Coordinates of C-alpha atoms in Angstrom, one line a residue:
M1 CA 20.0 32.9 38.2
S2 CA 19.9 35.4 35.3
S3 CA 18.7 34.1 32.0
F4 CA 21.7 35.9 30.4
L5 CA 24.2 34.1 32.6
R6 CA 24.5 30.6 33.9
P7 CA 27.3 28.1 34.6
A8 CA 28.2 26.3 31.3
A9 CA 28.5 23.1 33.3
E10 CA 24.8 23.2 34.3
Q11 CA 23.6 23.4 30.7
D12 CA 21.6 20.4 29.3
P13 CA 21.1 19.5 25.6
L14 CA 17.6 20.9 25.6
I15 CA 18.7 24.4 26.3
S16 CA 22.3 24.5 25.2
G17 CA 21.4 25.9 21.9
R18 CA 20.0 29.1 23.6
Y19 CA 23.4 29.8 25.2
R20 CA 26.9 30.6 23.8
P21 CA 29.8 29.3 25.8
V22 CA 32.2 32.0 26.9
T23 CA 34.5 30.3 29.5
S24 CA 34.3 27.0 31.3
H25 CA 32.3 28.7 34.0
F26 CA 29.6 30.6 32.2
A27 CA 27.6 31.0 28.9
I28 CA 25.6 33.9 27.5
A29 CA 22.4 34.2 25.6
P30 CA 22.8 37.6 23.9
P31 CA 24.7 37.6 20.6
V32 CA 27.8 39.8 20.6
S33 CA 28.8 41.9 17.6
V34 CA 32.3 43.3 17.2
V35 CA 32.7 46.5 15.1
I36 CA 36.1 47.2 13.6
P37 CA 36.6 50.4 11.6
A38 CA 39.6 50.1 9.3
M39 CA 41.4 51.9 6.5
N40 CA 44.5 50.4 5.1
E41 CA 45.0 48.1 8.0
A42 CA 45.8 44.8 6.1
E43 CA 49.0 44.3 8.0
N44 CA 47.5 44.8 11.4
L45 CA 44.3 42.7 10.9
P46 CA 46.0 39.3 11.6
Y47 CA 47.0 40.5 15.0
V48 CA 43.5 41.9 15.7
F49 CA 41.6 38.8 14.5
K50 CA 43.8 36.3 16.2
T51 CA 42.7 37.4 19.7
L52 CA 39.0 37.7 18.9
P53 CA 37.0 35.0 20.8
E54 CA 35.3 32.3 18.7
W55 CA 32.0 32.7 20.6
I56 CA 31.2 36.1 19.3
H57 CA 28.1 36.3 17.0
E58 CA 29.6 38.5 14.2
V59 CA 32.4 40.8 13.2
V60 CA 31.4 43.9 11.3
L61 CA 34.4 45.5 9.4
V62 CA 33.7 49.0 8.3
D63 CA 36.1 49.7 5.3
G64 CA 37.1 53.3 4.9
N65 CA 37.9 53.1 1.2
S66 CA 41.1 51.2 1.8
T67 CA 43.6 51.1 -1.0
D68 CA 45.4 48.0 0.2
N69 CA 43.8 44.5 0.6
T70 CA 42.2 45.2 4.0
V71 CA 38.9 43.6 3.0
Q72 CA 40.4 40.5 1.4
V73 CA 42.6 39.9 4.5
A74 CA 39.6 40.2 6.8
R75 CA 37.6 37.7 4.7
D76 CA 40.5 35.3 4.7
L77 CA 40.9 35.5 8.5
W78 CA 37.2 35.5 9.4
P79 CA 35.2 34.0 6.4
D80 CA 31.8 35.1 7.9
V81 CA 33.0 38.7 8.4
K82 CA 30.3 41.3 7.5
V83 CA 32.1 44.1 5.3
V84 CA 30.4 47.4 5.3
E85 CA 31.5 50.2 3.0
Q86 CA 32.0 53.6 4.7
L87 CA 30.5 56.4 2.5
G88 CA 31.6 59.2 4.7
K89 CA 34.9 60.0 6.5
G90 CA 36.3 59.8 9.9
K91 CA 36.2 57.3 12.8
G92 CA 32.9 58.5 14.2
D93 CA 31.3 58.1 10.8
A94 CA 32.7 54.6 10.5
L95 CA 31.5 53.5 13.9
I96 CA 28.0 54.9 13.3
T97 CA 27.9 53.0 10.0
G98 CA 29.1 49.8 11.8
F99 CA 26.6 50.1 14.7
A100 CA 23.8 50.3 12.2
A101 CA 24.9 47.0 10.6
C102 CA 25.1 45.1 13.8
T103 CA 22.6 42.3 14.5
G104 CA 23.8 41.4 18.0
E105 CA 22.3 42.7 21.3
I106 CA 25.8 43.6 22.6
I107 CA 28.2 45.8 20.5
V108 CA 31.9 45.9 21.2
M109 CA 34.1 48.6 19.6
V110 CA 37.7 47.4 18.6
D111 CA 40.4 49.4 16.8
A112 CA 42.1 47.8 13.7
D113 CA 45.6 48.8 14.5
G114 CA 46.4 45.9 16.9
S115 CA 46.4 48.1 20.1
A116 CA 43.5 46.2 21.6
D117 CA 43.6 42.7 23.1
G118 CA 40.5 40.8 22.0
N119 CA 40.8 38.5 25.0
E120 CA 39.6 41.4 27.1
I121 CA 36.2 41.2 25.4
V122 CA 35.0 38.7 27.9
S123 CA 35.4 41.3 30.7
Y124 CA 33.3 43.8 28.8
V125 CA 30.5 41.3 28.1
S126 CA 30.6 40.0 31.7
A127 CA 30.0 43.6 32.9
L128 CA 27.1 44.0 30.6
V129 CA 25.3 40.7 31.4
G130 CA 26.0 41.6 35.0
G131 CA 23.8 44.7 34.9
A132 CA 25.8 47.5 33.2
D133 CA 24.5 49.4 30.3
F134 CA 27.9 50.6 29.1
A135 CA 31.2 48.9 29.7
K136 CA 33.9 51.5 29.3
G137 CA 37.5 50.6 28.7
S138 CA 40.0 52.5 30.8
R139 CA 43.8 52.6 30.5
F140 CA 44.1 54.4 33.8
A141 CA 41.8 52.2 36.0
N142 CA 43.6 49.9 38.4
G143 CA 44.9 47.1 36.3
G144 CA 44.9 49.0 33.0
G145 CA 47.9 50.5 31.1
T146 CA 49.1 52.0 27.8
D147 CA 52.3 51.6 25.7
D148 CA 51.1 54.1 23.1
M149 CA 50.4 57.5 24.8
T150 CA 52.9 60.3 24.8
P151 CA 53.2 62.5 28.0
I152 CA 51.3 65.3 26.1
R153 CA 48.4 63.1 25.2
K154 CA 48.3 61.6 28.8
L155 CA 48.2 65.2 30.2
G156 CA 45.5 66.3 27.6
N157 CA 43.4 63.1 28.4
R158 CA 43.6 63.8 32.1
V159 CA 42.6 67.4 31.8
L160 CA 39.7 66.6 29.4
T161 CA 38.6 63.7 31.7
S162 CA 38.4 66.1 34.7
I163 CA 36.4 68.7 32.7
V164 CA 33.9 66.0 31.7
N165 CA 33.7 64.7 35.3
H166 CA 33.1 68.1 36.6
K167 CA 30.6 69.3 34.0
F168 CA 28.5 66.2 33.6
G169 CA 28.7 64.4 37.1
A170 CA 30.7 61.5 35.9
R171 CA 33.6 59.6 37.6
Y172 CA 35.6 58.5 34.7
T173 CA 39.3 57.7 34.8
D174 CA 39.7 57.7 31.0
L175 CA 38.0 59.7 28.3
C176 CA 39.5 59.3 24.9
Y177 CA 39.7 55.6 24.5
G178 CA 38.0 53.5 21.8
Y179 CA 37.7 50.1 23.4
N180 CA 34.1 50.1 24.8
A181 CA 31.0 47.9 24.7
F182 CA 27.3 48.5 25.2
W183 CA 23.8 47.1 24.8
K184 CA 22.5 47.9 21.2
R185 CA 19.4 49.4 22.8
C186 CA 21.6 52.3 24.2
L187 CA 22.1 53.6 20.6
D188 CA 18.8 55.6 20.9
E189 CA 20.2 57.3 24.1
L190 CA 23.6 58.1 22.5
A191 CA 22.1 59.4 19.2
L192 CA 25.7 59.8 17.8
D193 CA 26.3 62.6 15.3
C194 CA 29.9 63.3 15.0
A195 CA 32.5 62.1 12.4
G196 CA 35.9 62.2 14.0
F197 CA 38.0 60.8 16.8
E198 CA 35.9 62.8 19.2
V199 CA 33.2 60.1 18.9
E200 CA 34.4 58.3 22.2
T201 CA 34.1 61.5 24.1
L202 CA 30.7 62.2 22.8
M203 CA 29.5 58.6 23.7
N204 CA 30.9 59.0 27.2
I205 CA 29.2 62.4 27.8
R206 CA 25.8 61.2 26.5
V207 CA 26.1 58.1 28.6
A208 CA 26.5 60.3 31.7
K209 CA 23.8 62.6 30.7
A210 CA 21.4 59.7 30.1
G211 CA 22.2 58.3 33.5
L212 CA 23.1 54.9 32.1
R213 CA 24.8 52.5 34.4
V214 CA 28.6 52.4 33.6
Q215 CA 31.3 49.9 34.6
E216 CA 34.9 50.7 33.8
I217 CA 37.0 47.9 32.5
P218 CA 40.8 48.0 33.1
S219 CA 42.3 47.6 29.6
H220 CA 45.9 47.6 28.3
E221 CA 46.6 49.6 25.1
F222 CA 49.5 48.3 23.0
V223 CA 51.5 50.2 20.4
R224 CA 50.2 50.3 16.9
I225 CA 52.0 47.4 15.1
H226 CA 52.2 48.7 11.5
G227 CA 51.6 52.1 9.9
T228 CA 50.9 55.5 11.5
S229 CA 47.9 56.8 13.2
N230 CA 45.7 59.5 11.7
L231 CA 45.2 60.9 15.3
R232 CA 46.7 64.4 15.9
A233 CA 46.9 65.4 19.6
V234 CA 46.4 69.1 19.2
R235 CA 43.8 69.1 16.4
D236 CA 41.8 66.2 17.9
G237 CA 42.2 67.6 21.4
L238 CA 40.5 70.8 20.3
R239 CA 37.7 68.9 18.6
V240 CA 37.1 66.9 21.9
L241 CA 37.0 70.2 23.8
H242 CA 34.5 71.6 21.3
V243 CA 32.3 68.6 21.8
I244 CA 32.4 69.0 25.6
L245 CA 31.5 72.6 25.4
R246 CA 28.7 72.0 22.9
E247 CA 27.2 69.2 25.0
H248 CA 27.4 71.3 28.1
G249 CA 25.8 74.2 26.4
A250 CA 23.0 71.8 25.2
K251 CA 22.6 70.5 28.7
R252 CA 22.1 74.1 30.1
L253 CA 19.6 74.9 27.3
R254 CA 17.5 71.8 28.0
S255 CA 17.6 72.5 31.8
R256 CA 16.0 75.9 31.5
P257 CA 12.4 75.5 32.8
P258 CA 9.8 76.1 30.1
R259 CA 6.9 78.5 30.9
L260 CA 4.2 77.0 33.0
A261 CA 6.2 73.8 33.5
I262 CA 8.6 72.3 35.9
A263 CA 12.0 71.4 34.5
P264 CA 13.0 67.7 35.2
S265 CA 16.2 67.2 37.2
A266 CA 19.3 66.4 35.3
S267 CA 20.4 62.8 35.2
R268 CA 23.7 61.8 36.7
G269 CA 26.2 59.4 35.2
E270 CA 27.6 56.7 37.5
V271 CA 30.6 54.4 37.4
S272 CA 30.3 51.3 39.4

């Protein structure tokens, strides 16, 4: 049986300290960090934190220069929360900042608007300890759903997903979704370098290009509880398309055989 996964009932006092109980059926050894980028989300954080499982190793809140009491609310709700100040701007920049602060072996991305159910984290972690490198949330996989997407956004997501699948050999059912989890060791493969909402697309593309093992996790997206989103469908859709074209161009450039050398075959992303 894997050292990462064992029935909780089989643990004995001598080794129980090495494992973290997740359900009544199994426990895990790797510590889990949850990264929450937030800017003026004080009203939503109570809904976010109440669904986070107690067994996670740490919560990393990346504060995007909030003008409300986001940080204090987070500390009241989760006294051990690690608060990191975001020096740049944008969701991508916030996530990169949060990832760098994580000490866990598994990293889970959760939005601060109350749209994600923290109870689903167990499914993501199970996929990773079961062999996946990247657990990708999907609102359109069987069992998933969304209460928040307009018909225009659904159409745009479907078109962009098809383009990525075609260009990079992936088999994704969702592209622009921020609820994902992965082993921290994968950060070197991802080499994230974008600041905006297109960060999820960049992650998915680089996961496919690196040939990492992906498992999609059906996820239900709820409507933002308070406030308004900074996402703009047309503006951010164009930024996503720009990332796709840039990454595909980079792929073609790297695939050109150098002089007196044989070019390596391109990796293919896989969804299991």
